[in-house]
């Protein structure tokens, strides 16, 4: 029998004990980080992803899943995203494979657009058949800071009660803290930063019914203004509604072109900065028989 002050280790469990003994060292070695709000509120946690300070507008998302899509949504450009669902990272991040339209299959754009992500509990070991990397590895690749160990629901309640607030992520603590000034992204034209720069046409994959449509020349043509359009909007219009979709940059002059409908996309920031887009829409609306105009988010 082992002495009272000595642990008895069952056969084959030595690695487990070593992991437990190493846990206090790992816990103490974590890099501290803080979410600092412009109203003076401070929420402490620990850094994951890219270790660097950043600032922006603090917003929240209540979705239970979908963080790869949220992080790549251009509408979050310039913002620090607080995810209220407590467990994040548990299914990792999928690959960068493209779909039949040439768009990233699992994401809403080609990169992460937000400034930082704030969560409560980070899952260091993901478990999902599509996972190719961890959330932390992905954030490091794209130099986006993350912070975990934060009471994200308390942050969300504060934002709901007091409205949008500026914030910043500080890395470290005490004399070693890395900080940065508060930055208001809404003073800039964020749509110009996230919009594509060239006109692009998307056509649905051929089906038997498309032969008749092609013969009659009646495929619906939608022109979409990219103020930060999401990939899934393009996929739905092309693959589900099966329209010809022409996507143009936010400042593209489409006022002299012919199309069956005009779609104004989602996007980040203040829509009043999209003056060129507004001017082109005004010209189309003044046509004798203007086409239907519809939009979502910023475009609405």
Coordinates of N, CA and C in Angstrom, one line a residue, residues 13-239:
X13 N -1.8 5.0 -16.7 CA -2.4 6.3 -16.4 C -1.3 7.3 -16.2
X14 N 0.0 7.0 -16.3 CA 1.1 7.9 -16.1 C 0.9 9.2 -16.9
X15 N 0.6 9.1 -18.2 CA 0.5 10.3 -19.0 C -0.6 11.2 -18.5
X16 N -1.7 10.6 -17.9 CA -2.8 11.4 -17.4 C -2.3 12.2 -16.2
X17 N -1.6 11.6 -15.3 CA -1.1 12.3 -14.1 C -0.1 13.4 -14.5
X18 N 0.8 13.1 -15.5 CA 1.7 14.1 -16.0 C 1.0 15.3 -16.5
X19 N -0.1 15.1 -17.2 CA -0.9 16.2 -17.7 C -1.5 17.0 -16.6
X20 N -2.0 16.3 -15.6 CA -2.6 17.1 -14.4 C -1.5 17.9 -13.7
X21 N -0.3 17.3 -13.6 CA 0.7 18.0 -12.9 C 1.2 19.2 -13.7
X22 N 1.1 19.2 -15.0 CA 1.5 20.3 -15.9 C 0.4 21.4 -16.0
X23 N -0.8 21.1 -15.6 CA -1.9 22.0 -15.7 C -1.6 23.3 -15.0
X24 N -1.2 23.3 -13.7 CA -1.0 24.6 -13.1 C 0.1 25.5 -13.8
X25 N 1.1 24.8 -14.3 CA 2.1 25.6 -15.1 C 1.5 26.3 -16.3
X26 N 0.7 25.5 -17.0 CA 0.0 26.1 -18.2 C -0.9 27.2 -17.9
X27 N -1.7 27.0 -16.8 CA -2.6 28.0 -16.4 C -1.9 29.3 -16.0
X28 N -0.8 29.2 -15.4 CA 0.0 30.4 -15.0 C 0.6 31.1 -16.1
X29 N 0.9 30.3 -17.2 CA 1.6 30.9 -18.3 C 0.7 31.5 -19.4
X30 N -0.6 31.5 -19.2 CA -1.5 32.1 -20.1 C -1.3 33.6 -20.2
X31 N -1.4 34.2 -21.4 CA -1.2 35.7 -21.5 C -2.6 36.3 -21.2
X32 N -2.5 37.2 -20.3 CA -3.7 38.0 -19.9 C -4.1 39.0 -20.9
X33 N -5.4 39.3 -21.0 CA -5.9 40.3 -22.0 C -7.1 40.9 -21.4
X34 N -7.5 42.1 -21.9 CA -8.7 42.8 -21.3 C -9.4 43.4 -22.5
X35 N -10.8 43.4 -22.3 CA -11.6 44.2 -23.2 C -12.0 45.5 -22.4
X36 N -11.5 46.6 -22.9 CA -11.7 47.9 -22.3 C -12.7 48.7 -23.1
X37 N -13.8 49.2 -22.5 CA -14.8 49.9 -23.2 C -14.6 51.4 -22.9
X38 N -15.1 52.2 -23.9 CA -14.9 53.7 -23.8 C -15.6 54.3 -22.6
X39 N -16.6 53.6 -22.1 CA -17.4 54.1 -20.9 C -16.7 53.8 -19.6
X40 N -15.5 53.2 -19.6 CA -14.7 52.9 -18.4 C -14.9 51.4 -18.0
X41 N -15.8 50.6 -18.5 CA -15.9 49.2 -18.1 C -14.7 48.4 -18.6
X42 N -14.3 47.5 -17.8 CA -13.2 46.6 -18.2 C -13.5 45.2 -17.9
X43 N -13.3 44.3 -18.8 CA -13.6 42.9 -18.7 C -12.3 42.1 -18.9
X44 N -11.8 41.4 -17.9 CA -10.5 40.7 -18.0 C -10.7 39.3 -18.5
X45 N -9.7 38.8 -19.2 CA -9.7 37.4 -19.7 C -8.3 37.0 -20.1
X46 N -8.2 36.1 -21.1 CA -6.9 35.6 -21.6 C -6.8 35.6 -23.1
X47 N -5.7 35.8 -23.6 CA -5.5 36.0 -25.0 C -5.4 34.6 -25.8
X48 N -6.0 34.6 -27.0 CA -5.8 33.5 -27.9 C -5.8 34.1 -29.3
X49 N -5.3 33.3 -30.3 CA -5.1 33.9 -31.6 C -3.9 34.8 -31.6
X50 N -4.0 35.9 -32.4 CA -2.9 36.8 -32.5 C -2.8 37.7 -31.2
X51 N -1.6 37.7 -30.7 CA -1.4 38.5 -29.5 C -1.0 39.9 -29.8
X52 N -2.0 40.8 -29.9 CA -1.7 42.2 -30.3 C -2.9 43.1 -30.0
X53 N -2.7 44.3 -29.6 CA -3.9 45.2 -29.2 C -4.6 45.6 -30.5
X54 N -5.9 45.9 -30.3 CA -6.7 46.4 -31.4 C -7.8 47.2 -30.9
X55 N -8.5 47.9 -31.7 CA -9.7 48.7 -31.2 C -10.8 48.8 -32.3
X56 N -12.0 49.1 -31.9 CA -13.1 49.2 -32.8 C -14.4 49.4 -32.1
X57 N -15.5 49.2 -32.8 CA -16.8 49.3 -32.2 C -17.2 47.9 -31.7
X58 N -17.7 47.8 -30.5 CA -18.0 46.5 -29.8 C -19.5 46.2 -30.1
X59 N -19.7 45.0 -30.7 CA -21.1 44.5 -31.0 C -21.2 43.1 -30.6
X60 N -22.4 42.5 -30.6 CA -22.6 41.2 -30.1 C -23.4 40.3 -31.1
X61 N -23.2 39.0 -31.0 CA -23.9 38.1 -31.9 C -24.4 36.9 -30.9
X62 N -25.7 36.6 -31.1 CA -26.3 35.6 -30.2 C -26.4 34.2 -30.8
X63 N -25.8 34.0 -32.0 CA -25.9 32.7 -32.6 C -25.2 31.6 -31.8
X64 N -25.8 30.4 -31.9 CA -25.2 29.3 -31.2 C -24.1 28.6 -32.0
X65 N -24.1 28.7 -33.3 CA -23.1 28.2 -34.2 C -22.9 29.2 -35.3
X66 N -21.8 28.9 -36.1 CA -21.6 29.8 -37.3 C -20.5 30.8 -37.1
X67 N -19.6 30.6 -36.2 CA -18.5 31.6 -36.0 C -17.6 31.7 -37.2
X68 N -17.3 30.7 -38.1 CA -16.5 30.9 -39.3 C -17.2 31.9 -40.2
X69 N -18.6 31.8 -40.3 CA -19.3 32.7 -41.2 C -19.4 34.1 -40.6
X70 N -19.6 34.2 -39.3 CA -19.6 35.5 -38.7 C -18.3 36.3 -38.8
X71 N -17.2 35.6 -38.6 CA -15.9 36.2 -38.6 C -15.5 36.7 -40.0
X72 N -16.0 36.0 -41.0 CA -15.7 36.4 -42.4 C -16.8 37.3 -43.0
X73 N -17.8 37.7 -42.3 CA -18.9 38.5 -42.8 C -18.4 40.0 -42.9
X74 N -18.3 40.6 -44.1 CA -17.8 41.9 -44.2 C -18.5 43.0 -43.4
X75 N -19.8 42.7 -43.0 CA -20.6 43.6 -42.2 C -19.9 43.9 -40.9
X76 N -19.1 43.0 -40.4 CA -18.4 43.2 -39.1 C -17.1 43.9 -39.2
X77 N -16.7 44.5 -40.4 CA -15.5 45.2 -40.6 C -15.4 46.3 -39.6
X78 N -14.2 46.5 -38.9 CA -14.0 47.5 -38.0 C -14.6 47.3 -36.6
X79 N -15.2 46.1 -36.4 CA -15.9 45.8 -35.1 C -15.2 44.7 -34.3
X80 N -15.4 44.8 -33.0 CA -15.0 43.8 -32.1 C -16.2 42.9 -31.7
X81 N -16.2 41.7 -32.1 CA -17.4 40.8 -32.0 C -17.4 40.1 -30.7
X82 N -18.5 40.2 -29.9 CA -18.7 39.5 -28.7 C -19.7 38.4 -29.0
X83 N -19.4 37.1 -28.8 CA -20.3 36.0 -29.0 C -20.9 35.6 -27.7
X84 N -22.2 35.6 -27.6 CA -22.8 35.3 -26.3 C -22.9 33.9 -26.0
X85 N -23.0 33.0 -27.0 CA -23.0 31.5 -26.7 C -21.7 31.2 -26.0
X86 N -21.7 30.5 -24.9 CA -20.5 30.3 -24.0 C -19.4 29.5 -24.6
X87 N -19.7 28.5 -25.5 CA -18.6 27.6 -25.9 C -18.3 27.9 -27.4
X88 N -17.1 28.3 -27.7 CA -16.7 28.6 -29.1 C -15.4 27.9 -29.5
X89 N -15.3 27.5 -30.7 CA -14.1 26.8 -31.1 C -14.2 25.3 -31.1
X90 N -15.3 24.8 -30.6 CA -15.4 23.3 -30.4 C -15.5 22.5 -31.7
X91 N -15.8 23.1 -32.9 CA -15.8 22.4 -34.1 C -14.7 22.9 -35.1
X92 N -13.8 23.7 -34.6 CA -12.7 24.1 -35.3 C -13.0 25.0 -36.5
X93 N -12.2 25.0 -37.5 CA -12.3 25.9 -38.7 C -12.1 25.0 -39.9
X94 N -13.0 25.0 -40.9 CA -12.9 24.2 -42.1 C -11.9 24.7 -43.1
X95 N -11.8 24.0 -44.2 CA -10.7 24.3 -45.2 C -11.1 25.5 -46.0
X96 N -10.2 25.9 -46.9 CA -10.4 27.0 -47.8 C -10.8 26.6 -49.2
X97 N -11.4 25.5 -49.3 CA -11.8 25.0 -50.6 C -12.9 25.9 -51.2
X98 N -12.9 26.0 -52.5 CA -13.9 26.8 -53.3 C -15.1 26.0 -53.8
X99 N -16.2 26.7 -54.0 CA -17.4 26.0 -54.5 C -17.3 26.2 -56.1
X100 N -18.4 25.8 -56.7 CA -18.5 25.8 -58.2 C -18.5 27.2 -58.7
X101 N -18.8 28.2 -57.9 CA -18.8 29.6 -58.3 C -17.4 30.3 -58.1
X102 N -16.5 29.6 -57.5 CA -15.2 30.2 -57.2 C -15.1 30.9 -55.9
X103 N -16.2 30.7 -55.1 CA -16.2 31.4 -53.8 C -15.8 30.4 -52.7
X104 N -15.2 30.9 -51.6 CA -14.8 30.0 -50.5 C -16.1 29.3 -50.0
X105 N -16.1 28.0 -49.9 CA -17.3 27.2 -49.7 C -17.8 27.4 -48.3
X106 N -16.9 27.6 -47.3 CA -17.4 27.6 -45.9 C -17.4 28.9 -45.2
X107 N -17.1 30.0 -46.0 CA -17.0 31.3 -45.4 C -17.8 32.3 -46.2
X108 N -18.0 33.5 -45.6 CA -18.8 34.5 -46.3 C -18.0 35.5 -47.1
X109 N -16.6 35.4 -47.1 CA -15.8 36.2 -47.9 C -14.4 35.6 -47.9
X110 N -13.4 36.2 -48.4 CA -12.1 35.6 -48.5 C -11.2 35.8 -47.3
X111 N -11.6 36.5 -46.3 CA -10.8 36.7 -45.1 C -11.7 37.1 -43.9
X112 N -11.0 37.2 -42.7 CA -11.7 37.7 -41.5 C -11.7 39.2 -41.6
X113 N -12.8 39.8 -41.4 CA -13.0 41.3 -41.5 C -13.0 42.0 -40.1
X114 N -13.5 41.3 -39.1 CA -13.6 42.0 -37.8 C -12.3 42.2 -37.2
X115 N -12.2 43.1 -36.1 CA -11.0 43.5 -35.5 C -10.5 42.5 -34.4
X116 N -11.5 41.9 -33.7 CA -11.2 41.0 -32.7 C -12.5 40.2 -32.3
X117 N -12.3 39.1 -31.6 CA -13.4 38.3 -31.2 C -13.3 38.0 -29.7
X118 N -14.4 38.2 -29.0 CA -14.5 38.0 -27.5 C -15.4 36.9 -27.2
X119 N -14.9 35.9 -26.4 CA -15.8 34.8 -26.0 C -15.6 34.4 -24.6
X120 N -16.5 33.5 -24.1 CA -16.4 33.1 -22.7 C -15.5 31.9 -22.5
X121 N -15.8 30.8 -23.2 CA -15.0 29.5 -23.0 C -14.5 29.1 -24.4
X122 N -13.2 29.0 -24.5 CA -12.6 28.6 -25.8 C -12.2 27.1 -25.7
X123 N -12.6 26.4 -26.8 CA -12.3 25.0 -26.9 C -11.0 24.8 -27.6
X124 N -10.0 24.4 -26.9 CA -8.6 24.3 -27.4 C -8.5 23.1 -28.4
X125 N -9.3 22.0 -28.2 CA -9.3 20.8 -29.0 C -10.6 20.6 -29.7
X126 N -10.7 21.0 -31.0 CA -11.9 20.9 -31.7 C -12.2 19.5 -32.1
X127 N -13.5 19.1 -32.4 CA -13.8 17.8 -32.8 C -14.9 17.9 -33.8
X128 N -14.5 17.8 -35.1 CA -15.5 17.8 -36.2 C -14.8 17.3 -37.4
X129 N -15.6 16.6 -38.2 CA -14.9 16.0 -39.4 C -14.5 17.0 -40.5
X130 N -15.0 18.2 -40.4 CA -14.5 19.2 -41.4 C -13.4 20.1 -40.9
X131 N -13.0 19.9 -39.6 CA -12.0 20.8 -39.0 C -10.6 20.6 -39.6
X132 N -10.0 21.6 -40.0 CA -8.6 21.5 -40.6 C -7.6 22.3 -39.7
X133 N -8.1 23.1 -38.8 CA -7.3 23.9 -37.9 C -8.1 24.4 -36.7
X134 N -7.5 24.9 -35.7 CA -8.2 25.4 -34.6 C -8.6 26.9 -34.9
X135 N -9.5 27.4 -34.1 CA -9.9 28.8 -34.2 C -8.7 29.7 -33.9
X136 N -7.9 29.3 -32.9 CA -6.8 30.1 -32.5 C -5.8 30.2 -33.7
X137 N -5.5 29.0 -34.3 CA -4.6 29.0 -35.4 C -5.0 29.9 -36.6
X138 N -6.3 29.8 -36.8 CA -6.9 30.7 -37.9 C -6.7 32.1 -37.6
X139 N -7.0 32.5 -36.4 CA -6.9 33.9 -36.0 C -5.4 34.4 -36.1
X140 N -4.5 33.5 -35.7 CA -3.1 33.8 -35.8 C -2.7 34.0 -37.3
X141 N -3.2 33.2 -38.2 CA -2.9 33.3 -39.6 C -3.2 34.7 -40.1
X142 N -4.4 35.2 -39.6 CA -4.9 36.4 -40.2 C -4.7 37.6 -39.2
X143 N -3.9 37.4 -38.2 CA -3.4 38.4 -37.3 C -4.6 39.2 -36.6
X144 N -5.6 38.3 -36.1 CA -6.8 38.8 -35.5 C -6.7 38.4 -34.0
X145 N -6.8 39.3 -33.1 CA -6.7 39.0 -31.6 C -8.0 38.3 -31.2
X146 N -7.9 37.5 -30.2 CA -9.1 36.9 -29.5 C -8.9 36.9 -28.0
X147 N -10.0 37.0 -27.3 CA -9.9 37.0 -25.8 C -11.0 36.0 -25.3
X148 N -10.6 35.1 -24.4 CA -11.6 34.2 -23.7 C -11.5 34.4 -22.2
X149 N -12.5 33.8 -21.6 CA -12.7 34.0 -20.1 C -13.4 35.2 -19.7
X150 N -14.2 35.8 -20.7 CA -14.9 37.0 -20.5 C -16.4 36.7 -20.3
X151 N -17.1 37.4 -19.4 CA -18.5 37.2 -19.2 C -19.2 37.9 -20.3
X152 N -19.4 37.2 -21.5 CA -19.9 37.9 -22.7 C -21.3 38.3 -22.6
X153 N -22.1 37.6 -21.7 CA -23.5 38.0 -21.5 C -23.6 39.3 -20.8
X154 N -22.7 39.6 -19.9 CA -22.7 40.9 -19.2 C -22.3 42.0 -20.1
X155 N -21.4 41.7 -21.0 CA -21.0 42.7 -22.0 C -22.2 43.0 -22.9
X156 N -22.9 41.9 -23.3 CA -24.1 42.1 -24.2 C -25.2 42.9 -23.5
X157 N -25.4 42.6 -22.3 CA -26.5 43.4 -21.6 C -26.1 44.9 -21.5
X158 N -24.8 45.2 -21.3 CA -24.3 46.6 -21.3 C -24.6 47.2 -22.6
X159 N -24.3 46.5 -23.7 CA -24.5 47.1 -25.0 C -25.9 47.3 -25.3
X160 N -26.8 46.4 -24.9 CA -28.2 46.5 -25.1 C -28.8 47.7 -24.3
X161 N -28.3 47.9 -23.2 CA -28.8 49.0 -22.3 C -28.3 50.4 -22.7
X162 N -27.1 50.5 -23.2 CA -26.5 51.8 -23.4 C -26.2 52.0 -24.9
X163 N -26.4 51.1 -25.8 CA -26.1 51.3 -27.2 C -24.7 51.0 -27.6
X164 N -24.4 51.2 -28.9 CA -23.1 50.9 -29.4 C -22.0 51.7 -28.6
X165 N -20.9 51.0 -28.4 CA -19.8 51.5 -27.6 C -18.5 51.2 -28.2
X166 N -17.5 52.1 -28.2 CA -16.2 51.8 -28.7 C -15.4 51.0 -27.6
X167 N -14.5 50.2 -28.1 CA -13.7 49.4 -27.2 C -12.4 49.0 -27.8
X168 N -11.5 48.4 -26.9 CA -10.2 48.0 -27.4 C -9.8 46.8 -26.6
X169 N -8.9 46.0 -27.3 CA -8.3 44.8 -26.7 C -6.9 45.2 -26.2
X170 N -6.6 45.0 -24.9 CA -5.3 45.2 -24.4 C -4.7 43.8 -24.1
X171 N -3.4 43.7 -24.4 CA -2.7 42.4 -24.2 C -1.7 42.6 -23.0
X172 N -1.7 41.6 -22.1 CA -0.8 41.7 -20.9 C -1.5 42.5 -19.8
X173 N -0.7 42.7 -18.8 CA -1.2 43.4 -17.6 C -0.1 44.2 -16.9
X174 N -0.5 45.1 -16.1 CA 0.5 45.9 -15.3 C 1.4 46.8 -16.2
X175 N 2.7 46.8 -15.9 CA 3.6 47.6 -16.7 C 3.9 47.1 -18.1
X176 N 3.5 45.8 -18.3 CA 3.8 45.1 -19.6 C 2.6 45.1 -20.6
X177 N 1.6 45.9 -20.2 CA 0.4 45.9 -21.1 C 0.7 46.5 -22.4
X178 N 0.1 45.9 -23.5 CA 0.1 46.5 -24.8 C -1.2 47.1 -25.1
X179 N -1.3 48.4 -25.3 CA -2.5 49.1 -25.4 C -2.6 49.9 -26.7
X180 N -3.7 50.5 -27.0 CA -3.9 51.2 -28.2 C -5.0 52.3 -28.0
X181 N -5.1 53.3 -28.8 CA -6.1 54.3 -28.7 C -7.5 53.8 -29.2
X182 N -8.6 54.3 -28.7 CA -9.9 54.0 -29.2 C -10.0 54.5 -30.6
X183 N -10.7 53.7 -31.4 CA -10.9 54.0 -32.8 C -12.4 53.9 -33.2
X184 N -13.0 54.9 -33.9 CA -14.3 54.8 -34.3 C -14.3 54.5 -35.8
X185 N -14.6 53.2 -36.2 CA -14.6 52.9 -37.6 C -15.7 53.5 -38.4
X186 N -16.7 54.0 -37.8 CA -17.8 54.6 -38.5 C -17.5 56.0 -39.1
X187 N -16.3 56.5 -38.8 CA -15.9 57.8 -39.5 C -15.3 57.5 -40.9
X188 N -15.1 56.3 -41.2 CA -14.5 55.9 -42.5 C -15.5 55.2 -43.4
X189 N -15.2 55.2 -44.7 CA -16.1 54.5 -45.7 C -15.6 53.0 -45.7
X190 N -16.2 52.2 -44.8 CA -15.8 50.8 -44.7 C -16.2 50.0 -45.9
X191 N -17.3 50.4 -46.6 CA -17.7 49.6 -47.7 C -16.6 49.6 -48.8
X192 N -16.0 50.8 -48.9 CA -14.9 50.9 -49.9 C -13.7 49.9 -49.6
X193 N -13.6 49.6 -48.3 CA -12.5 48.7 -47.9 C -12.8 47.3 -48.1
X194 N -14.1 46.9 -48.1 CA -14.4 45.5 -48.2 C -15.0 45.1 -49.6
X195 N -15.4 46.0 -50.4 CA -16.0 45.8 -51.7 C -15.0 45.2 -52.6
X196 N -15.5 44.4 -53.6 CA -14.6 43.9 -54.7 C -14.3 45.1 -55.5
X197 N -13.3 45.0 -56.3 CA -12.8 46.1 -57.1 C -13.1 46.0 -58.6
X198 N -13.6 44.8 -59.0 CA -13.9 44.6 -60.4 C -15.3 44.0 -60.6
X199 N -16.0 44.3 -61.7 CA -17.3 43.7 -62.1 C -17.1 42.2 -62.3
X200 N -18.1 41.4 -61.8 CA -18.0 40.0 -61.9 C -19.4 39.4 -62.2
X201 N -19.5 38.5 -63.1 CA -20.7 37.9 -63.5 C -20.8 36.4 -63.1
X202 N -21.9 36.0 -62.5 CA -22.1 34.6 -62.0 C -23.3 34.0 -62.8
X203 N -23.2 32.8 -63.3 CA -24.3 32.1 -63.9 C -24.5 30.8 -63.2
X204 N -25.7 30.3 -63.1 CA -26.0 29.1 -62.4 C -25.5 27.9 -63.2
X205 N -25.2 26.8 -62.5 CA -24.8 25.6 -63.2 C -25.9 25.1 -64.1
X206 N -25.6 24.6 -65.3 CA -26.7 24.2 -66.2 C -27.5 23.0 -65.8
X207 N -28.8 23.2 -66.0 CA -29.8 22.1 -65.8 C -30.6 21.9 -67.1
X208 N -31.4 20.8 -67.2 CA -32.1 20.6 -68.4 C -33.1 21.7 -68.7
X209 N -33.7 22.3 -67.6 CA -34.6 23.4 -67.8 C -33.9 24.7 -68.4
X210 N -32.6 24.7 -68.2 CA -31.9 25.9 -68.7 C -31.9 26.0 -70.2
X211 N -32.0 24.9 -70.9 CA -32.0 24.9 -72.3 C -33.1 25.7 -72.9
X212 N -34.3 25.5 -72.3 CA -35.5 26.3 -72.7 C -35.4 27.7 -72.4
X213 N -34.8 28.0 -71.2 CA -34.6 29.4 -70.8 C -33.6 30.1 -71.7
X214 N -32.6 29.4 -72.1 CA -31.6 30.0 -73.0 C -32.2 30.3 -74.4
X215 N -33.0 29.3 -74.9 CA -33.7 29.5 -76.2 C -34.6 30.7 -76.2
X216 N -35.3 30.9 -75.1 CA -36.3 32.0 -75.0 C -35.6 33.3 -74.6
X217 N -34.4 33.2 -74.1 CA -33.7 34.4 -73.6 C -34.3 35.1 -72.5
X218 N -34.9 34.3 -71.5 CA -35.7 35.0 -70.5 C -35.0 34.8 -69.1
X219 N -33.8 34.5 -69.0 CA -33.1 34.4 -67.7 C -33.1 35.7 -67.0
X220 N -33.6 35.8 -65.8 CA -33.6 37.0 -65.0 C -32.2 37.5 -64.7
X221 N -32.0 38.8 -64.9 CA -30.7 39.4 -64.7 C -30.7 40.4 -63.5
X222 N -30.0 40.1 -62.5 CA -30.0 40.9 -61.3 C -28.6 41.6 -61.2
X223 N -28.6 42.8 -61.0 CA -27.3 43.5 -60.7 C -27.2 43.8 -59.2
X224 N -26.1 43.3 -58.6 CA -25.9 43.5 -57.2 C -24.8 44.4 -56.9
X225 N -25.0 45.4 -56.1 CA -24.0 46.4 -55.7 C -23.3 45.8 -54.4
X226 N -22.0 45.6 -54.5 CA -21.2 45.0 -53.5 C -20.7 46.1 -52.5
X227 N -21.5 46.3 -51.4 CA -21.0 47.1 -50.3 C -20.4 46.3 -49.2
X228 N -20.3 45.0 -49.4 CA -19.8 44.0 -48.4 C -20.6 42.8 -48.5
X229 N -21.0 42.4 -49.7 CA -21.9 41.3 -50.0 C -21.3 40.0 -49.4
X230 N -22.2 39.1 -48.9 CA -21.8 37.8 -48.3 C -21.9 36.8 -49.4
X231 N -21.0 35.8 -49.3 CA -21.0 34.7 -50.4 C -22.3 34.0 -50.4
X232 N -22.9 33.8 -49.3 CA -24.2 33.0 -49.3 C -25.3 33.7 -50.0
X233 N -25.2 35.0 -50.1 CA -26.2 35.8 -50.9 C -26.0 35.5 -52.4
X234 N -24.8 35.5 -52.8 CA -24.5 35.2 -54.2 C -24.9 33.8 -54.5
X235 N -24.6 32.9 -53.6 CA -24.9 31.5 -53.8 C -26.4 31.3 -53.9
X236 N -27.2 32.0 -53.1 CA -28.7 31.8 -53.1 C -29.3 32.4 -54.4
X237 N -28.8 33.5 -54.8 CA -29.4 34.2 -56.0 C -29.1 33.3 -57.2
X238 N -27.9 32.8 -57.3 CA -27.4 32.1 -58.5 C -27.9 30.6 -58.5
X239 N -27.6 29.9 -57.4 CA -27.8 28.5 -57.3 C -29.3 28.1 -57.0

